[in-house]
mmCIF file with all atom_site columns, C-alpha atoms in Angstrom:
data_model
loop_
_atom_site.group_PDB
_atom_site.id
_atom_site.type_symbol
_atom_site.label_atom_id
_atom_site.label_alt_id
_atom_site.label_comp_id
_atom_site.label_asym_id
_atom_site.label_entity_id
_atom_site.label_seq_id
_atom_site.pdbx_PDB_ins_code
_atom_site.Cartn_x
_atom_site.Cartn_y
_atom_site.Cartn_z
_atom_site.occupancy
_atom_site.B_iso_or_equiv
_atom_site.pdbx_formal_charge
_atom_site.auth_seq_id
_atom_site.auth_comp_id
_atom_site.auth_asym_id
_atom_site.auth_atom_id
_atom_site.pdbx_PDB_model_num
ATOM 1   C CA . MET A 1 1   ? 0.000   0.000  0.000   1.00 45.00 ? 127 MET A CA 1
ATOM 2   C CA . SER A 1 2   ? 1.379   3.379  -0.993  1.00 50.00 ? 128 SER A CA 1
ATOM 3   C CA . ALA A 1 3   ? 1.774   6.150  1.568   1.00 52.00 ? 129 ALA A CA 1
ATOM 4   C CA . THR A 1 4   ? 1.620   8.997  -0.962  1.00 56.00 ? 130 THR A CA 1
ATOM 5   C CA . ARG A 1 5   ? -1.498  10.878 -1.903  1.00 57.00 ? 131 ARG A CA 1
ATOM 6   C CA . GLY A 1 6   ? -2.494  11.217 -5.514  1.00 59.00 ? 132 GLY A CA 1
ATOM 7   C CA . LYS A 1 7   ? -2.363  14.694 -7.019  1.00 63.00 ? 133 LYS A CA 1
ATOM 8   C CA . THR A 1 8   ? -4.778  13.931 -9.794  1.00 69.00 ? 134 THR A CA 1
ATOM 9   C CA . ALA A 1 9   ? -7.002  16.511 -11.421 1.00 69.00 ? 135 ALA A CA 1
ATOM 10  C CA . LEU A 1 10  ? -10.037 14.831 -9.850  1.00 69.00 ? 136 LEU A CA 1
ATOM 11  C CA . ALA A 1 11  ? -8.625  15.289 -6.342  1.00 69.00 ? 137 ALA A CA 1
ATOM 12  C CA . LEU A 1 12  ? -7.902  18.975 -6.978  1.00 79.00 ? 138 LEU A CA 1
ATOM 13  C CA . THR A 1 13  ? -11.159 19.988 -8.652  1.00 86.00 ? 139 THR A CA 1
ATOM 14  C CA . ARG A 1 14  ? -12.728 23.178 -7.347  1.00 90.00 ? 140 ARG A CA 1
ATOM 15  C CA . VAL A 1 15  ? -16.360 23.439 -6.321  1.00 91.00 ? 141 VAL A CA 1
ATOM 16  C CA . TRP A 1 16  ? -18.369 26.665 -6.004  1.00 93.00 ? 142 TRP A CA 1
ATOM 17  C CA . HIS A 1 17  ? -19.956 27.328 -2.600  1.00 93.00 ? 143 HIS A CA 1
ATOM 18  C CA . HIS A 1 18  ? -22.518 30.001 -1.784  1.00 93.00 ? 144 HIS A CA 1
ATOM 19  C CA . THR A 1 19  ? -23.437 31.639 1.511   1.00 93.00 ? 145 THR A CA 1
ATOM 20  C CA . SER A 1 20  ? -25.523 34.632 2.475   1.00 93.00 ? 146 SER A CA 1
ATOM 21  C CA . ALA A 1 21  ? -24.081 37.118 4.977   1.00 94.00 ? 147 ALA A CA 1
ATOM 22  C CA . GLU A 1 22  ? -27.522 38.273 6.060   1.00 93.00 ? 148 GLU A CA 1
ATOM 23  C CA . ASN A 1 23  ? -27.720 38.255 9.894   1.00 92.00 ? 149 ASN A CA 1
ATOM 24  C CA . ARG A 1 24  ? -24.486 36.218 10.187  1.00 94.00 ? 150 ARG A CA 1
ATOM 25  C CA . VAL A 1 25  ? -21.739 37.165 12.616  1.00 95.00 ? 151 VAL A CA 1
ATOM 26  C CA . LEU A 1 26  ? -18.725 38.479 10.709  1.00 95.00 ? 152 LEU A CA 1
ATOM 27  C CA . GLY A 1 27  ? -15.975 36.576 12.544  1.00 95.00 ? 153 GLY A CA 1
ATOM 28  C CA . ASN A 1 28  ? -17.672 33.195 12.517  1.00 94.00 ? 154 ASN A CA 1
ATOM 29  C CA . MET A 1 29  ? -18.586 33.487 8.853   1.00 95.00 ? 155 MET A CA 1
ATOM 30  C CA . ALA A 1 30  ? -15.100 34.698 7.874   1.00 96.00 ? 156 ALA A CA 1
ATOM 31  C CA . SER A 1 31  ? -13.401 31.775 9.618   1.00 95.00 ? 157 SER A CA 1
ATOM 32  C CA . ARG A 1 32  ? -15.627 29.293 7.802   1.00 95.00 ? 158 ARG A CA 1
ATOM 33  C CA . ILE A 1 33  ? -14.992 30.994 4.464   1.00 96.00 ? 159 ILE A CA 1
ATOM 34  C CA . ALA A 1 34  ? -11.224 30.888 5.080   1.00 96.00 ? 160 ALA A CA 1
ATOM 35  C CA . TRP A 1 35  ? -11.523 27.197 5.936   1.00 95.00 ? 161 TRP A CA 1
ATOM 36  C CA . VAL A 1 36  ? -13.165 26.466 2.567   1.00 95.00 ? 162 VAL A CA 1
ATOM 37  C CA . LEU A 1 37  ? -10.747 28.699 0.611   1.00 96.00 ? 163 LEU A CA 1
ATOM 38  C CA . MET A 1 38  ? -7.828  26.736 2.090   1.00 95.00 ? 164 MET A CA 1
ATOM 39  C CA . GLY A 1 39  ? -9.448  23.390 1.223   1.00 93.00 ? 165 GLY A CA 1
ATOM 40  C CA . LYS A 1 40  ? -9.434  22.032 4.776   1.00 93.00 ? 166 LYS A CA 1
ATOM 41  C CA . HIS A 1 41  ? -12.846 20.466 4.243   1.00 90.00 ? 167 HIS A CA 1
ATOM 42  C CA . LYS A 1 42  ? -11.403 18.044 1.675   1.00 89.00 ? 168 LYS A CA 1
ATOM 43  C CA . PRO A 1 43  ? -9.883  14.695 2.625   1.00 87.00 ? 169 PRO A CA 1
ATOM 44  C CA . THR A 1 44  ? -6.937  15.446 0.305   1.00 86.00 ? 170 THR A CA 1
ATOM 45  C CA . TYR A 1 45  ? -5.932  18.617 2.206   1.00 89.00 ? 171 TYR A CA 1
ATOM 46  C CA . ASP A 1 46  ? -2.240  19.442 1.954   1.00 89.00 ? 172 ASP A CA 1
ATOM 47  C CA . PRO A 1 47  ? -0.875  22.762 3.269   1.00 90.00 ? 173 PRO A CA 1
ATOM 48  C CA . ALA A 1 48  ? 1.659   22.903 0.428   1.00 90.00 ? 174 ALA A CA 1
ATOM 49  C CA . VAL A 1 49  ? -1.023  22.648 -2.283  1.00 89.00 ? 175 VAL A CA 1
ATOM 50  C CA . ASP A 1 50  ? -3.621  25.298 -3.048  1.00 90.00 ? 176 ASP A CA 1
ATOM 51  C CA . ALA A 1 51  ? -6.665  23.051 -3.464  1.00 89.00 ? 177 ALA A CA 1
ATOM 52  C CA . GLY A 1 52  ? -9.425  25.240 -1.996  1.00 92.00 ? 178 GLY A CA 1
ATOM 53  C CA . ASP A 1 53  ? -12.777 25.998 -3.535  1.00 93.00 ? 179 ASP A CA 1
ATOM 54  C CA . TYR A 1 54  ? -14.563 29.108 -4.759  1.00 94.00 ? 180 TYR A CA 1
ATOM 55  C CA . VAL A 1 55  ? -16.862 30.948 -2.332  1.00 95.00 ? 181 VAL A CA 1
ATOM 56  C CA . VAL A 1 56  ? -19.630 33.360 -3.359  1.00 95.00 ? 182 VAL A CA 1
ATOM 57  C CA . VAL A 1 57  ? -20.964 35.619 -0.590  1.00 95.00 ? 183 VAL A CA 1
ATOM 58  C CA . SER A 1 58  ? -24.165 37.582 -1.125  1.00 94.00 ? 184 SER A CA 1
ATOM 59  C CA . GLU A 1 59  ? -25.892 40.241 1.010   1.00 94.00 ? 185 GLU A CA 1
ATOM 60  C CA . ALA A 1 60  ? -22.591 41.539 2.436   1.00 95.00 ? 186 ALA A CA 1
ATOM 61  C CA . ALA A 1 61  ? -24.245 44.789 3.508   1.00 95.00 ? 187 ALA A CA 1
ATOM 62  C CA . LYS A 1 62  ? -26.386 42.895 6.034   1.00 95.00 ? 188 LYS A CA 1
ATOM 63  C CA . VAL A 1 63  ? -23.549 41.240 7.973   1.00 95.00 ? 189 VAL A CA 1
ATOM 64  C CA . HIS A 1 64  ? -23.908 41.365 11.764  1.00 94.00 ? 190 HIS A CA 1
ATOM 65  C CA . LEU A 1 65  ? -21.232 42.707 14.118  1.00 94.00 ? 191 LEU A CA 1
ATOM 66  C CA . THR A 1 66  ? -21.227 41.841 17.815  1.00 94.00 ? 192 THR A CA 1
ATOM 67  C CA . GLY A 1 67  ? -20.551 44.127 20.754  1.00 95.00 ? 193 GLY A CA 1
ATOM 68  C CA . LYS A 1 68  ? -19.518 47.714 20.046  1.00 95.00 ? 194 LYS A CA 1
ATOM 69  C CA . LYS A 1 69  ? -17.741 46.859 16.806  1.00 94.00 ? 195 LYS A CA 1
ATOM 70  C CA . GLY A 1 70  ? -20.645 48.276 14.821  1.00 92.00 ? 196 GLY A CA 1
ATOM 71  C CA . THR A 1 71  ? -19.726 51.783 15.976  1.00 93.00 ? 197 THR A CA 1
ATOM 72  C CA . ASP A 1 72  ? -16.178 51.623 17.346  1.00 96.00 ? 198 ASP A CA 1
ATOM 73  C CA . LYS A 1 73  ? -14.201 49.530 14.844  1.00 96.00 ? 199 LYS A CA 1
ATOM 74  C CA . VAL A 1 74  ? -11.776 51.480 12.638  1.00 97.00 ? 200 VAL A CA 1
ATOM 75  C CA . TYR A 1 75  ? -9.759  50.232 9.652   1.00 96.00 ? 201 TYR A CA 1
ATOM 76  C CA . TYR A 1 76  ? -6.280  51.734 9.348   1.00 97.00 ? 202 TYR A CA 1
ATOM 77  C CA . SER A 1 77  ? -4.003  52.029 6.333   1.00 96.00 ? 203 SER A CA 1
ATOM 78  C CA . HIS A 1 78  ? -0.869  54.025 5.657   1.00 97.00 ? 204 HIS A CA 1
ATOM 79  C CA . THR A 1 79  ? 0.090   55.819 2.461   1.00 96.00 ? 205 THR A CA 1
ATOM 80  C CA . GLY A 1 80  ? 3.826   55.479 3.068   1.00 96.00 ? 206 GLY A CA 1
ATOM 81  C CA . PHE A 1 81  ? 4.358   59.202 3.468   1.00 97.00 ? 207 PHE A CA 1
ATOM 82  C CA . MET A 1 82  ? 4.925   60.950 6.766   1.00 97.00 ? 208 MET A CA 1
ATOM 83  C CA . GLY A 1 83  ? 1.640   61.590 8.511   1.00 96.00 ? 209 GLY A CA 1
ATOM 84  C CA . GLY A 1 84  ? -0.160  59.410 6.005   1.00 97.00 ? 210 GLY A CA 1
ATOM 85  C CA . LEU A 1 85  ? -2.175  57.303 8.430   1.00 97.00 ? 211 LEU A CA 1
ATOM 86  C CA . LYS A 1 86  ? -5.714  56.879 7.107   1.00 97.00 ? 212 LYS A CA 1
ATOM 87  C CA . ALA A 1 87  ? -8.533  55.807 9.421   1.00 97.00 ? 213 ALA A CA 1
ATOM 88  C CA . VAL A 1 88  ? -11.892 54.670 8.065   1.00 97.00 ? 214 VAL A CA 1
ATOM 89  C CA . PRO A 1 89  ? -14.674 53.867 10.567  1.00 97.00 ? 215 PRO A CA 1
ATOM 90  C CA . ILE A 1 90  ? -16.654 50.717 9.916   1.00 96.00 ? 216 ILE A CA 1
ATOM 91  C CA . THR A 1 91  ? -19.868 52.729 9.534   1.00 95.00 ? 217 THR A CA 1
ATOM 92  C CA . ARG A 1 92  ? -18.425 54.548 6.498   1.00 96.00 ? 218 ARG A CA 1
ATOM 93  C CA . MET A 1 93  ? -16.940 51.318 5.141   1.00 95.00 ? 219 MET A CA 1
ATOM 94  C CA . LYS A 1 94  ? -20.329 49.617 5.442   1.00 94.00 ? 220 LYS A CA 1
ATOM 95  C CA . GLU A 1 95  ? -22.008 52.432 3.496   1.00 95.00 ? 221 GLU A CA 1
ATOM 96  C CA . ARG A 1 96  ? -19.462 52.664 0.690   1.00 96.00 ? 222 ARG A CA 1
ATOM 97  C CA . ARG A 1 97  ? -17.881 49.206 0.282   1.00 95.00 ? 223 ARG A CA 1
ATOM 98  C CA . PRO A 1 98  ? -19.555 46.552 2.481   1.00 95.00 ? 224 PRO A CA 1
ATOM 99  C CA . GLU A 1 99  ? -17.812 43.723 0.622   1.00 95.00 ? 225 GLU A CA 1
ATOM 100 C CA . GLU A 1 100 ? -14.428 45.046 1.799   1.00 97.00 ? 226 GLU A CA 1
ATOM 101 C CA . ILE A 1 101 ? -15.377 44.328 5.431   1.00 97.00 ? 227 ILE A CA 1
ATOM 102 C CA . ILE A 1 102 ? -15.747 40.607 4.712   1.00 97.00 ? 228 ILE A CA 1
ATOM 103 C CA . ARG A 1 103 ? -12.672 40.547 2.455   1.00 97.00 ? 229 ARG A CA 1
ATOM 104 C CA . ARG A 1 104 ? -10.464 42.032 5.183   1.00 97.00 ? 230 ARG A CA 1
ATOM 105 C CA . ALA A 1 105 ? -11.856 39.674 7.822   1.00 97.00 ? 231 ALA A CA 1
ATOM 106 C CA . VAL A 1 106 ? -11.215 36.619 5.646   1.00 97.00 ? 232 VAL A CA 1
ATOM 107 C CA . SER A 1 107 ? -7.765  37.889 4.650   1.00 97.00 ? 233 SER A CA 1
ATOM 108 C CA . GLY A 1 108 ? -6.807  38.166 8.302   1.00 96.00 ? 234 GLY A CA 1
ATOM 109 C CA . MET A 1 109 ? -7.790  34.536 8.875   1.00 96.00 ? 235 MET A CA 1
ATOM 110 C CA . LEU A 1 110 ? -5.844  33.100 5.955   1.00 96.00 ? 236 LEU A CA 1
ATOM 111 C CA . PRO A 1 111 ? -2.200  32.055 6.362   1.00 95.00 ? 237 PRO A CA 1
ATOM 112 C CA . LYS A 1 112 ? 0.259   34.811 5.547   1.00 95.00 ? 238 LYS A CA 1
ATOM 113 C CA . ASN A 1 113 ? 2.014   33.102 2.636   1.00 94.00 ? 239 ASN A CA 1
ATOM 114 C CA . THR A 1 114 ? 2.142   33.145 -1.150  1.00 93.00 ? 240 THR A CA 1
ATOM 115 C CA . PHE A 1 115 ? -1.216  31.361 -1.504  1.00 95.00 ? 241 PHE A CA 1
ATOM 116 C CA . ARG A 1 116 ? -3.136  34.149 0.232   1.00 96.00 ? 242 ARG A CA 1
ATOM 117 C CA . ASP A 1 117 ? -3.670  36.346 -2.858  1.00 96.00 ? 243 ASP A CA 1
ATOM 118 C CA . ARG A 1 118 ? -4.705  33.387 -5.007  1.00 95.00 ? 244 ARG A CA 1
ATOM 119 C CA . ARG A 1 119 ? -7.187  32.257 -2.376  1.00 96.00 ? 245 ARG A CA 1
ATOM 120 C CA . LEU A 1 120 ? -8.677  35.732 -2.056  1.00 97.00 ? 246 LEU A CA 1
ATOM 121 C CA . GLU A 1 121 ? -9.185  35.832 -5.837  1.00 96.00 ? 247 GLU A CA 1
ATOM 122 C CA . ARG A 1 122 ? -11.526 32.847 -5.442  1.00 96.00 ? 248 ARG A CA 1
ATOM 123 C CA . LEU A 1 123 ? -13.658 34.805 -2.972  1.00 97.00 ? 249 LEU A CA 1
ATOM 124 C CA . LYS A 1 124 ? -16.516 36.619 -4.723  1.00 96.00 ? 250 LYS A CA 1
ATOM 125 C CA . ILE A 1 125 ? -18.412 39.079 -2.501  1.00 97.00 ? 251 ILE A CA 1
ATOM 126 C CA . PHE A 1 126 ? -21.518 41.080 -3.419  1.00 96.00 ? 252 PHE A CA 1
ATOM 127 C CA . ALA A 1 127 ? -23.259 43.784 -1.372  1.00 94.00 ? 253 ALA A CA 1
ATOM 128 C CA . GLY A 1 128 ? -26.661 42.602 -2.611  1.00 93.00 ? 254 GLY A CA 1
ATOM 129 C CA . PRO A 1 129 ? -27.801 39.339 -4.167  1.00 93.00 ? 255 PRO A CA 1
ATOM 130 C CA . ALA A 1 130 ? -25.284 37.456 -6.286  1.00 90.00 ? 256 ALA A CA 1
ATOM 131 C CA . PRO A 1 131 ? -25.630 37.802 -10.088 1.00 90.00 ? 257 PRO A CA 1
ATOM 132 C CA . ALA A 1 132 ? -27.216 34.943 -11.979 1.00 88.00 ? 258 ALA A CA 1
ATOM 133 C CA . THR A 1 133 ? -23.913 34.044 -13.664 1.00 87.00 ? 259 THR A CA 1
ATOM 134 C CA . TYR A 1 134 ? -22.449 33.111 -10.285 1.00 85.00 ? 260 TYR A CA 1
ATOM 135 C CA . ASP A 1 135 ? -25.601 31.322 -9.156  1.00 80.00 ? 261 ASP A CA 1
ATOM 136 C CA . ARG A 1 136 ? -25.293 28.942 -12.098 1.00 84.00 ? 262 ARG A CA 1
ATOM 137 C CA . ASN A 1 137 ? -21.812 27.875 -10.946 1.00 85.00 ? 263 ASN A CA 1
ATOM 138 C CA . VAL A 1 138 ? -22.755 27.167 -7.323  1.00 86.00 ? 264 VAL A CA 1
ATOM 139 C CA . LEU A 1 139 ? -22.929 23.499 -6.392  1.00 84.00 ? 265 LEU A CA 1
ATOM 140 C CA . ARG A 1 140 ? -23.192 23.793 -2.589  1.00 76.00 ? 266 ARG A CA 1
ATOM 141 C CA . THR A 1 141 ? -24.935 26.257 -0.330  1.00 76.00 ? 267 THR A CA 1
ATOM 142 C CA . TRP A 1 142 ? -24.381 26.278 3.384   1.00 70.00 ? 268 TRP A CA 1
ATOM 143 C CA . ARG A 1 143 ? -25.975 27.848 6.399   1.00 67.00 ? 269 ARG A CA 1
ATOM 144 C CA . ASP A 1 144 ? -25.354 27.815 10.118  1.00 61.00 ? 270 ASP A CA 1
ATOM 145 C CA . GLN A 1 145 ? -26.779 24.968 12.117  1.00 55.00 ? 271 GLN A CA 1
ATOM 146 C CA . GLN A 1 146 ? -29.358 25.994 14.688  1.00 45.00 ? 272 GLN A CA 1
ATOM 147 C CA . ALA A 1 147 ? -27.976 26.305 18.213  1.00 40.00 ? 273 ALA A CA 1
ATOM 148 C CA . SER A 1 148 ? -31.002 24.406 19.530  1.00 38.00 ? 274 SER A CA 1
ATOM 149 C CA . THR A 1 149 ? -29.733 21.077 18.142  1.00 40.00 ? 275 THR A CA 1
ATOM 150 C CA . VAL A 1 150 ? -27.987 19.937 21.308  1.00 39.00 ? 276 VAL A CA 1
ATOM 151 C CA . GLY A 1 151 ? -26.348 16.531 21.179  1.00 41.00 ? 277 GLY A CA 1
ATOM 152 C CA . SER A 1 152 ? -25.875 16.496 17.430  1.00 40.00 ? 278 SER A CA 1
ATOM 153 C CA . SER A 1 153 ? -22.961 14.672 15.888  1.00 40.00 ? 279 SER A CA 1
ATOM 154 C CA . THR A 1 154 ? -19.778 16.414 14.729  1.00 39.00 ? 280 THR A CA 1
ATOM 155 C CA . MET A 1 155 ? -20.675 15.880 11.088  1.00 39.00 ? 281 MET A CA 1
ATOM 156 C CA . SER A 1 156 ? -23.812 18.023 11.351  1.00 40.00 ? 282 SER A CA 1
ATOM 157 C CA . SER A 1 157 ? -21.860 20.951 12.813  1.00 42.00 ? 283 SER A CA 1
ATOM 158 C CA . SER A 1 158 ? -19.812 21.221 9.624   1.00 45.00 ? 284 SER A CA 1
ATOM 159 C CA . PRO A 1 159 ? -20.081 24.602 7.907   1.00 51.00 ? 285 PRO A CA 1
ATOM 160 C CA . LEU A 1 160 ? -20.667 22.843 4.606   1.00 48.00 ? 286 LEU A CA 1
ATOM 161 C CA . SER A 1 161 ? -23.961 21.208 5.478   1.00 43.00 ? 287 SER A CA 1
ATOM 162 C CA . PRO A 1 162 ? -25.905 21.200 2.209   1.00 39.00 ? 288 PRO A CA 1
ATOM 163 C CA . GLN A 1 163 ? -29.184 23.045 2.105   1.00 42.00 ? 289 GLN A CA 1
ATOM 164 C CA . VAL A 1 164 ? -32.101 20.860 1.183   1.00 33.00 ? 290 VAL A CA 1
#
């Protein structure tokens, strides 16, 4: 019996996943998206191979933030010049570019290596509903399991539970 894993095209095929950000907590959703972009849900996961899937996120403007983050969170960037620190409050970011909130959250949860940019290219985020061209590609849609299902098995708590 061989100890190596096959790197066939069938093992590395990419699937399109869809999720709606409506009333979902930003951090929990971003960690699950990063998990799928890395390919950790596949049995052939290898950290040295970029075998993750595509993720389409719709309704990004309706994402939920816990605590005081809805008013107090600030995104910082620097221009590179002296005194060039730019601060954008999350309220302004949510009005102008709500998809950037999810993109930054997912980017922070991905490993800081050369695969990060390629993985973020497979993340498609829309402030409203996803266009029909992306809906045709989607093979799996997932949602959060209800917290009331106490005593459920570990398989049902997977973020990739198909919607029926």
